Amino acid sequence: MVRPVLTTLFAVALVAGCGATTTPEPEQAERSDPLDSVSAEELFRRGRLLTDAGDHIRAEQYISAAIQRGYPEERALPALMQACLAASRLVAALQYAEPYLARHPDHWALRVLVASIHMGLDHAGRARDELLQVLRDAPEEPPQAHYFLGVLYRDSLDDPARAAEHFARYLALEPEGEHRAEAAAGVAGESGPRLPQRVPMPAEGHEAPQTAPTPPAAEPPPQNSTGDESEAP
């Protein structure tokens, strides 16, 4: 008699336990992401507004979420890189840019930008390789690639002769360029600023709003951005 009674009690307890675990708590039922129903276009728009408002971390999260929900990556990437670089999240910027570059190896402006980010992270060899590939394969000769190589050879690779060659080529291609004073000093063998100014991403048809927008109301940001951060060099 004992065994059938224990078996019956165990079965009742098991059923009761399963029922307790499958019944959602009211608090759990209310934890759905309020942005689940927001379209990719609206996420991107909010990300741009957050960038304009100076909230670059949340801007990155919104724009990254927009891409994951189908917003065209080639249109969103410039704004995403802008948000990452403004927040000094250099590693995160590379995590977004390099997979795209692997799929679009002839995006030369992005490759120069990636090289400059590697320079900011003190990855001199990787930066040099990217820049040399641009000069070797790009249909046009970007002056900025020569400028960055001049900085690399001068400051990181200890080759002042090659630095002078690239600075001279930069001046030949862009005599009124923003780095002309530093390049002229490099040709003369003088030192200059150790860290270059990064190349801006092409706008890809997106322009900043003409009026100062109101940033979106505070909401829990989408939880899908990369978590690695890097301090500004």
PDB file of C-alpha atoms in Angstrom:
ATOM      1  CA  MET A   1       0.000   0.000   0.000  1.00  0.00           C
ATOM      2  CA  VAL A   2       2.876   2.383   0.717  1.00  0.00           C
ATOM      3  CA  ARG A   3       4.374   2.276  -2.779  1.00  0.00           C
ATOM      4  CA  PRO A   4       1.141   3.104  -4.679  1.00  0.00           C
ATOM      5  CA  VAL A   5       0.456   5.989  -2.307  1.00  0.00           C
ATOM      6  CA  LEU A   6       4.002   7.412  -2.712  1.00  0.00           C
ATOM      7  CA  THR A   7       3.766   6.981  -6.463  1.00  0.00           C
ATOM      8  CA  THR A   8       0.481   8.874  -6.556  1.00  0.00           C
ATOM      9  CA  LEU A   9       1.868  11.693  -4.370  1.00  0.00           C
ATOM     10  CA  PHE A  10       5.001  11.958  -6.558  1.00  0.00           C
ATOM     11  CA  ALA A  11       2.896  12.166  -9.708  1.00  0.00           C
ATOM     12  CA  VAL A  12       0.732  14.889  -8.201  1.00  0.00           C
ATOM     13  CA  ALA A  13       3.811  16.824  -7.077  1.00  0.00           C
ATOM     14  CA  LEU A  14       5.400  16.498 -10.531  1.00  0.00           C
ATOM     15  CA  VAL A  15       2.300  17.776 -12.269  1.00  0.00           C
ATOM     16  CA  ALA A  16       2.010  20.638  -9.808  1.00  0.00           C
ATOM     17  CA  GLY A  17       5.678  21.480 -10.248  1.00  0.00           C
ATOM     18  CA  CYS A  18       5.443  21.501 -14.033  1.00  0.00           C
ATOM     19  CA  GLY A  19       2.440  23.723 -13.904  1.00  0.00           C
ATOM     20  CA  ALA A  20       4.265  26.161 -11.660  1.00  0.00           C
ATOM     21  CA  THR A  21       7.250  26.424 -13.986  1.00  0.00           C
ATOM     22  CA  THR A  22       5.215  26.935 -17.147  1.00  0.00           C
ATOM     23  CA  THR A  23       2.990  29.659 -15.745  1.00  0.00           C
ATOM     24  CA  PRO A  24       4.765  32.960 -16.505  1.00  0.00           C
ATOM     25  CA  GLU A  25       5.134  35.451 -13.719  1.00  0.00           C
ATOM     26  CA  PRO A  26       3.354  38.720 -14.379  1.00  0.00           C
ATOM     27  CA  GLU A  27       6.697  40.514 -14.147  1.00  0.00           C
ATOM     28  CA  GLN A  28       8.256  38.231 -16.767  1.00  0.00           C
ATOM     29  CA  ALA A  29       5.365  38.766 -19.146  1.00  0.00           C
ATOM     30  CA  GLU A  30       6.038  42.496 -19.060  1.00  0.00           C
ATOM     31  CA  ARG A  31       9.732  42.214 -19.999  1.00  0.00           C
ATOM     32  CA  SER A  32       9.308  42.215 -23.767  1.00  0.00           C
ATOM     33  CA  ASP A  33      11.558  44.619 -25.633  1.00  0.00           C
ATOM     34  CA  PRO A  34       9.549  47.789 -26.371  1.00  0.00           C
ATOM     35  CA  LEU A  35      11.553  48.147 -29.602  1.00  0.00           C
ATOM     36  CA  ASP A  36      10.548  44.757 -31.007  1.00  0.00           C
ATOM     37  CA  SER A  37       7.868  46.384 -33.149  1.00  0.00           C
ATOM     38  CA  VAL A  38      10.061  49.284 -34.355  1.00  0.00           C
ATOM     39  CA  SER A  39      11.020  49.112 -38.021  1.00  0.00           C
ATOM     40  CA  ALA A  40      14.595  49.085 -39.301  1.00  0.00           C
ATOM     41  CA  GLU A  41      14.083  52.519 -40.877  1.00  0.00           C
ATOM     42  CA  GLU A  42      12.858  53.984 -37.596  1.00  0.00           C
ATOM     43  CA  LEU A  43      15.743  52.461 -35.641  1.00  0.00           C
ATOM     44  CA  PHE A  44      18.182  54.029 -38.076  1.00  0.00           C
ATOM     45  CA  ARG A  45      16.434  57.400 -37.848  1.00  0.00           C
ATOM     46  CA  ARG A  46      16.605  57.318 -34.066  1.00  0.00           C
ATOM     47  CA  GLY A  47      20.265  56.338 -34.210  1.00  0.00           C
ATOM     48  CA  ARG A  48      21.048  59.374 -36.359  1.00  0.00           C
ATOM     49  CA  LEU A  49      19.167  61.635 -33.949  1.00  0.00           C
ATOM     50  CA  LEU A  50      21.122  60.195 -31.042  1.00  0.00           C
ATOM     51  CA  THR A  51      24.377  60.849 -32.905  1.00  0.00           C
ATOM     52  CA  ASP A  52      23.369  64.466 -33.447  1.00  0.00           C
ATOM     53  CA  ALA A  53      22.504  64.706 -29.744  1.00  0.00           C
ATOM     54  CA  GLY A  54      25.950  63.383 -28.755  1.00  0.00           C
ATOM     55  CA  ASP A  55      24.728  60.056 -27.361  1.00  0.00           C
ATOM     56  CA  HIS A  56      27.089  57.985 -29.458  1.00  0.00           C
ATOM     57  CA  ILE A  57      26.889  54.721 -27.510  1.00  0.00           C
ATOM     58  CA  ARG A  58      23.119  54.455 -27.897  1.00  0.00           C
ATOM     59  CA  ALA A  59      23.398  55.665 -31.481  1.00  0.00           C
ATOM     60  CA  GLU A  60      25.672  52.711 -32.239  1.00  0.00           C
ATOM     61  CA  GLN A  61      23.169  50.324 -30.653  1.00  0.00           C
ATOM     62  CA  TYR A  62      20.229  51.652 -32.625  1.00  0.00           C
ATOM     63  CA  ILE A  63      22.052  51.722 -35.961  1.00  0.00           C
ATOM     64  CA  SER A  64      23.470  48.239 -35.423  1.00  0.00           C
ATOM     65  CA  ALA A  65      19.967  46.984 -34.597  1.00  0.00           C
ATOM     66  CA  ALA A  66      18.657  48.640 -37.753  1.00  0.00           C
ATOM     67  CA  ILE A  67      21.155  46.697 -39.864  1.00  0.00           C
ATOM     68  CA  GLN A  68      20.205  43.444 -38.161  1.00  0.00           C
ATOM     69  CA  ARG A  69      16.557  44.117 -38.964  1.00  0.00           C
ATOM     70  CA  GLY A  70      17.260  44.660 -42.633  1.00  0.00           C
ATOM     71  CA  TYR A  71      18.334  48.276 -43.095  1.00  0.00           C
ATOM     72  CA  PRO A  72      20.841  48.424 -46.001  1.00  0.00           C
ATOM     73  CA  GLU A  73      24.276  47.978 -44.491  1.00  0.00           C
ATOM     74  CA  GLU A  74      26.015  50.087 -47.139  1.00  0.00           C
ATOM     75  CA  ARG A  75      23.780  53.030 -46.202  1.00  0.00           C
ATOM     76  CA  ALA A  76      24.051  52.561 -42.429  1.00  0.00           C
ATOM     77  CA  LEU A  77      27.774  51.845 -42.141  1.00  0.00           C
ATOM     78  CA  PRO A  78      29.012  55.457 -42.432  1.00  0.00           C
ATOM     79  CA  ALA A  79      26.735  56.562 -39.573  1.00  0.00           C
ATOM     80  CA  LEU A  80      27.682  53.494 -37.537  1.00  0.00           C
ATOM     81  CA  MET A  81      31.394  54.193 -37.946  1.00  0.00           C
ATOM     82  CA  GLN A  82      30.832  57.833 -37.054  1.00  0.00           C
ATOM     83  CA  ALA A  83      29.124  56.840 -33.810  1.00  0.00           C
ATOM     84  CA  CYS A  84      31.859  54.352 -32.875  1.00  0.00           C
ATOM     85  CA  LEU A  85      34.731  56.730 -33.578  1.00  0.00           C
ATOM     86  CA  ALA A  86      33.042  59.610 -31.752  1.00  0.00           C
ATOM     87  CA  ALA A  87      32.772  57.344 -28.701  1.00  0.00           C
ATOM     88  CA  SER A  88      36.422  56.211 -29.105  1.00  0.00           C
ATOM     89  CA  ARG A  89      35.219  52.627 -29.609  1.00  0.00           C
ATOM     90  CA  LEU A  90      37.948  51.744 -32.072  1.00  0.00           C
ATOM     91  CA  VAL A  91      37.790  47.972 -31.610  1.00  0.00           C
ATOM     92  CA  ALA A  92      34.020  48.045 -32.088  1.00  0.00           C
ATOM     93  CA  ALA A  93      34.457  50.097 -35.255  1.00  0.00           C
ATOM     94  CA  LEU A  94      36.771  47.445 -36.672  1.00  0.00           C
ATOM     95  CA  GLN A  95      34.333  44.691 -35.751  1.00  0.00           C
ATOM     96  CA  TYR A  96      31.719  46.372 -37.907  1.00  0.00           C
ATOM     97  CA  ALA A  97      33.989  47.529 -40.736  1.00  0.00           C
ATOM     98  CA  GLU A  98      36.255  44.557 -41.392  1.00  0.00           C
ATOM     99  CA  PRO A  99      33.539  41.958 -42.148  1.00  0.00           C
ATOM    100  CA  TYR A 100      31.962  44.431 -44.565  1.00  0.00           C
ATOM    101  CA  LEU A 101      35.369  45.079 -46.133  1.00  0.00           C
ATOM    102  CA  ALA A 102      35.928  41.345 -46.540  1.00  0.00           C
ATOM    103  CA  ARG A 103      32.728  41.211 -48.608  1.00  0.00           C
ATOM    104  CA  HIS A 104      33.513  44.441 -50.484  1.00  0.00           C
ATOM    105  CA  PRO A 105      37.314  44.494 -50.873  1.00  0.00           C
ATOM    106  CA  ASP A 106      37.224  47.338 -53.392  1.00  0.00           C
ATOM    107  CA  HIS A 107      35.697  49.851 -50.943  1.00  0.00           C
ATOM    108  CA  TRP A 108      38.901  51.861 -50.872  1.00  0.00           C
ATOM    109  CA  ALA A 109      37.714  54.729 -48.676  1.00  0.00           C
ATOM    110  CA  LEU A 110      36.686  52.231 -46.017  1.00  0.00           C
ATOM    111  CA  ARG A 111      40.018  50.433 -46.284  1.00  0.00           C
ATOM    112  CA  VAL A 112      41.877  53.706 -45.669  1.00  0.00           C
ATOM    113  CA  LEU A 113      39.629  54.363 -42.681  1.00  0.00           C
ATOM    114  CA  VAL A 114      40.293  50.869 -41.320  1.00  0.00           C
ATOM    115  CA  ALA A 115      44.029  51.490 -41.723  1.00  0.00           C
ATOM    116  CA  SER A 116      43.790  54.714 -39.750  1.00  0.00           C
ATOM    117  CA  ILE A 117      41.910  52.929 -36.954  1.00  0.00           C
ATOM    118  CA  HIS A 118      44.667  50.325 -36.803  1.00  0.00           C
ATOM    119  CA  MET A 119      47.121  53.208 -36.498  1.00  0.00           C
ATOM    120  CA  GLY A 120      45.141  54.523 -33.545  1.00  0.00           C
ATOM    121  CA  LEU A 121      45.417  51.071 -31.938  1.00  0.00           C
ATOM    122  CA  ASP A 122      49.182  50.918 -32.627  1.00  0.00           C
ATOM    123  CA  HIS A 123      48.791  48.116 -35.162  1.00  0.00           C
ATOM    124  CA  ALA A 124      51.471  49.565 -37.418  1.00  0.00           C
ATOM    125  CA  GLY A 125      52.084  46.499 -39.574  1.00  0.00           C
ATOM    126  CA  ARG A 126      48.394  45.909 -40.256  1.00  0.00           C
ATOM    127  CA  ALA A 127      47.838  49.580 -41.067  1.00  0.00           C
ATOM    128  CA  ARG A 128      50.781  49.594 -43.502  1.00  0.00           C
ATOM    129  CA  ASP A 129      49.505  46.489 -45.292  1.00  0.00           C
ATOM    130  CA  GLU A 130      46.035  47.971 -45.756  1.00  0.00           C
ATOM    131  CA  LEU A 131      47.433  51.241 -47.109  1.00  0.00           C
ATOM    132  CA  LEU A 132      49.841  49.531 -49.484  1.00  0.00           C
ATOM    133  CA  GLN A 133      46.961  47.452 -50.849  1.00  0.00           C
ATOM    134  CA  VAL A 134      45.037  50.658 -51.519  1.00  0.00           C
ATOM    135  CA  LEU A 135      47.972  52.165 -53.426  1.00  0.00           C
ATOM    136  CA  ARG A 136      48.518  48.933 -55.333  1.00  0.00           C
ATOM    137  CA  ASP A 137      44.929  48.130 -56.331  1.00  0.00           C
ATOM    138  CA  ALA A 138      42.748  51.236 -56.134  1.00  0.00           C
ATOM    139  CA  PRO A 139      41.892  52.824 -59.513  1.00  0.00           C
ATOM    140  CA  GLU A 140      42.857  56.240 -58.134  1.00  0.00           C
ATOM    141  CA  GLU A 141      45.763  57.169 -55.895  1.00  0.00           C
ATOM    142  CA  PRO A 142      44.337  58.518 -52.612  1.00  0.00           C
ATOM    143  CA  PRO A 143      46.512  61.282 -51.166  1.00  0.00           C
ATOM    144  CA  GLN A 144      45.443  60.304 -47.647  1.00  0.00           C
ATOM    145  CA  ALA A 145      47.006  56.866 -48.063  1.00  0.00           C
ATOM    146  CA  HIS A 146      50.386  58.497 -48.713  1.00  0.00           C
ATOM    147  CA  TYR A 147      49.930  60.825 -45.757  1.00  0.00           C
ATOM    148  CA  PHE A 148      49.134  57.948 -43.384  1.00  0.00           C
ATOM    149  CA  LEU A 149      52.078  55.922 -44.688  1.00  0.00           C
ATOM    150  CA  GLY A 150      54.323  58.912 -44.099  1.00  0.00           C
ATOM    151  CA  VAL A 151      53.127  59.087 -40.501  1.00  0.00           C
ATOM    152  CA  LEU A 152      53.589  55.328 -40.055  1.00  0.00           C
ATOM    153  CA  TYR A 153      57.111  55.247 -41.447  1.00  0.00           C
ATOM    154  CA  ARG A 154      58.064  58.328 -39.451  1.00  0.00           C
ATOM    155  CA  ASP A 155      56.555  57.452 -36.072  1.00  0.00           C
ATOM    156  CA  SER A 156      56.155  53.677 -35.877  1.00  0.00           C
ATOM    157  CA  LEU A 157      58.349  51.954 -38.446  1.00  0.00           C
ATOM    158  CA  ASP A 158      61.488  54.105 -38.043  1.00  0.00           C
ATOM    159  CA  ASP A 159      62.089  54.684 -41.740  1.00  0.00           C
ATOM    160  CA  PRO A 160      62.415  58.450 -42.278  1.00  0.00           C
ATOM    161  CA  ALA A 161      63.475  58.048 -45.892  1.00  0.00           C
ATOM    162  CA  ARG A 162      60.273  56.231 -46.851  1.00  0.00           C
ATOM    163  CA  ALA A 163      58.276  58.646 -44.730  1.00  0.00           C
ATOM    164  CA  ALA A 164      59.703  61.546 -46.729  1.00  0.00           C
ATOM    165  CA  GLU A 165      58.812  59.810 -50.015  1.00  0.00           C
ATOM    166  CA  HIS A 166      55.176  59.383 -49.023  1.00  0.00           C
ATOM    167  CA  PHE A 167      54.901  62.903 -47.620  1.00  0.00           C
ATOM    168  CA  ALA A 168      56.328  64.254 -50.876  1.00  0.00           C
ATOM    169  CA  ARG A 169      53.830  62.235 -52.902  1.00  0.00           C
ATOM    170  CA  TYR A 170      50.998  63.499 -50.721  1.00  0.00           C
ATOM    171  CA  LEU A 171      52.061  67.088 -51.428  1.00  0.00           C
ATOM    172  CA  ALA A 172      52.289  66.376 -55.147  1.00  0.00           C
ATOM    173  CA  LEU A 173      48.739  65.007 -55.209  1.00  0.00           C
ATOM    174  CA  GLU A 174      47.199  67.504 -52.799  1.00  0.00           C
ATOM    175  CA  PRO A 175      49.403  70.609 -52.494  1.00  0.00           C
ATOM    176  CA  GLU A 176      46.701  72.512 -50.597  1.00  0.00           C
ATOM    177  CA  GLY A 177      45.647  69.555 -48.449  1.00  0.00           C
ATOM    178  CA  GLU A 178      44.903  69.914 -44.754  1.00  0.00           C
ATOM    179  CA  HIS A 179      48.104  68.035 -43.845  1.00  0.00           C
ATOM    180  CA  ARG A 180      50.414  70.054 -46.094  1.00  0.00           C
ATOM    181  CA  ALA A 181      52.363  71.676 -43.229  1.00  0.00           C
ATOM    182  CA  GLU A 182      53.050  68.353 -41.534  1.00  0.00           C
ATOM    183  CA  ALA A 183      53.896  66.703 -44.847  1.00  0.00           C
ATOM    184  CA  ALA A 184      56.334  69.498 -45.730  1.00  0.00           C
ATOM    185  CA  ALA A 185      57.979  69.075 -42.348  1.00  0.00           C
ATOM    186  CA  GLY A 186      58.194  65.335 -42.978  1.00  0.00           C
ATOM    187  CA  VAL A 187      59.893  65.888 -46.316  1.00  0.00           C
ATOM    188  CA  ALA A 188      62.403  68.110 -44.540  1.00  0.00           C
ATOM    189  CA  GLY A 189      62.991  65.424 -41.915  1.00  0.00           C
ATOM    190  CA  GLU A 190      61.259  67.237 -39.090  1.00  0.00           C
ATOM    191  CA  SER A 191      58.886  65.582 -36.629  1.00  0.00           C
ATOM    192  CA  GLY A 192      55.164  66.163 -36.490  1.00  0.00           C
ATOM    193  CA  PRO A 193      52.030  65.035 -34.657  1.00  0.00           C
ATOM    194  CA  ARG A 194      52.204  61.315 -33.905  1.00  0.00           C
ATOM    195  CA  LEU A 195      48.547  60.474 -34.464  1.00  0.00           C
ATOM    196  CA  PRO A 196      46.824  61.155 -37.770  1.00  0.00           C
ATOM    197  CA  GLN A 197      43.379  62.535 -38.308  1.00  0.00           C
ATOM    198  CA  ARG A 198      41.093  59.737 -39.429  1.00  0.00           C
ATOM    199  CA  VAL A 199      39.604  59.789 -42.889  1.00  0.00           C
ATOM    200  CA  PRO A 200      35.853  60.519 -42.778  1.00  0.00           C
ATOM    201  CA  MET A 201      33.602  57.865 -44.193  1.00  0.00           C
ATOM    202  CA  PRO A 202      31.817  58.718 -47.444  1.00  0.00           C
ATOM    203  CA  ALA A 203      28.310  59.934 -46.746  1.00  0.00           C
ATOM    204  CA  GLU A 204      26.688  57.414 -49.131  1.00  0.00           C
ATOM    205  CA  GLY A 205      23.807  59.832 -49.748  1.00  0.00           C
ATOM    206  CA  HIS A 206      23.014  60.520 -46.102  1.00  0.00           C
ATOM    207  CA  GLU A 207      23.238  64.034 -44.791  1.00  0.00           C
ATOM    208  CA  ALA A 208      22.683  65.377 -41.319  1.00  0.00           C
ATOM    209  CA  PRO A 209      19.240  66.841 -40.604  1.00  0.00           C
ATOM    210  CA  GLN A 210      19.006  70.526 -41.404  1.00  0.00           C
ATOM    211  CA  THR A 211      17.384  71.449 -38.104  1.00  0.00           C
ATOM    212  CA  ALA A 212      18.407  70.498 -34.613  1.00  0.00           C
ATOM    213  CA  PRO A 213      16.309  67.389 -33.939  1.00  0.00           C
ATOM    214  CA  THR A 214      14.821  66.322 -30.639  1.00  0.00           C
ATOM    215  CA  PRO A 215      16.475  63.092 -29.540  1.00  0.00           C
ATOM    216  CA  PRO A 216      14.198  60.116 -28.996  1.00  0.00           C
ATOM    217  CA  ALA A 217      12.784  59.543 -25.533  1.00  0.00           C
ATOM    218  CA  ALA A 218      14.896  57.364 -23.290  1.00  0.00           C
ATOM    219  CA  GLU A 219      14.179  53.702 -24.005  1.00  0.00           C
ATOM    220  CA  PRO A 220      16.080  50.518 -23.285  1.00  0.00           C
ATOM    221  CA  PRO A 221      18.477  50.313 -26.254  1.00  0.00           C
ATOM    222  CA  PRO A 222      18.585  47.189 -28.390  1.00  0.00           C
ATOM    223  CA  GLN A 223      20.921  44.653 -26.825  1.00  0.00           C
ATOM    224  CA  ASN A 224      22.851  43.710 -29.938  1.00  0.00           C
ATOM    225  CA  SER A 225      25.898  45.938 -30.235  1.00  0.00           C
ATOM    226  CA  THR A 226      29.410  44.701 -29.746  1.00  0.00           C
ATOM    227  CA  GLY A 227      30.634  44.938 -26.202  1.00  0.00           C
ATOM    228  CA  ASP A 228      34.339  45.653 -26.719  1.00  0.00           C
ATOM    229  CA  GLU A 229      35.445  49.186 -26.066  1.00  0.00           C
ATOM    230  CA  SER A 230      38.708  50.970 -26.607  1.00  0.00           C
ATOM    231  CA  GLU A 231      39.887  54.218 -25.203  1.00  0.00           C
ATOM    232  CA  ALA A 232      40.974  56.962 -27.515  1.00  0.00           C
ATOM    233  CA  PRO A 233      44.623  56.743 -28.393  1.00  0.00           C
TER     234      PRO A 233
END
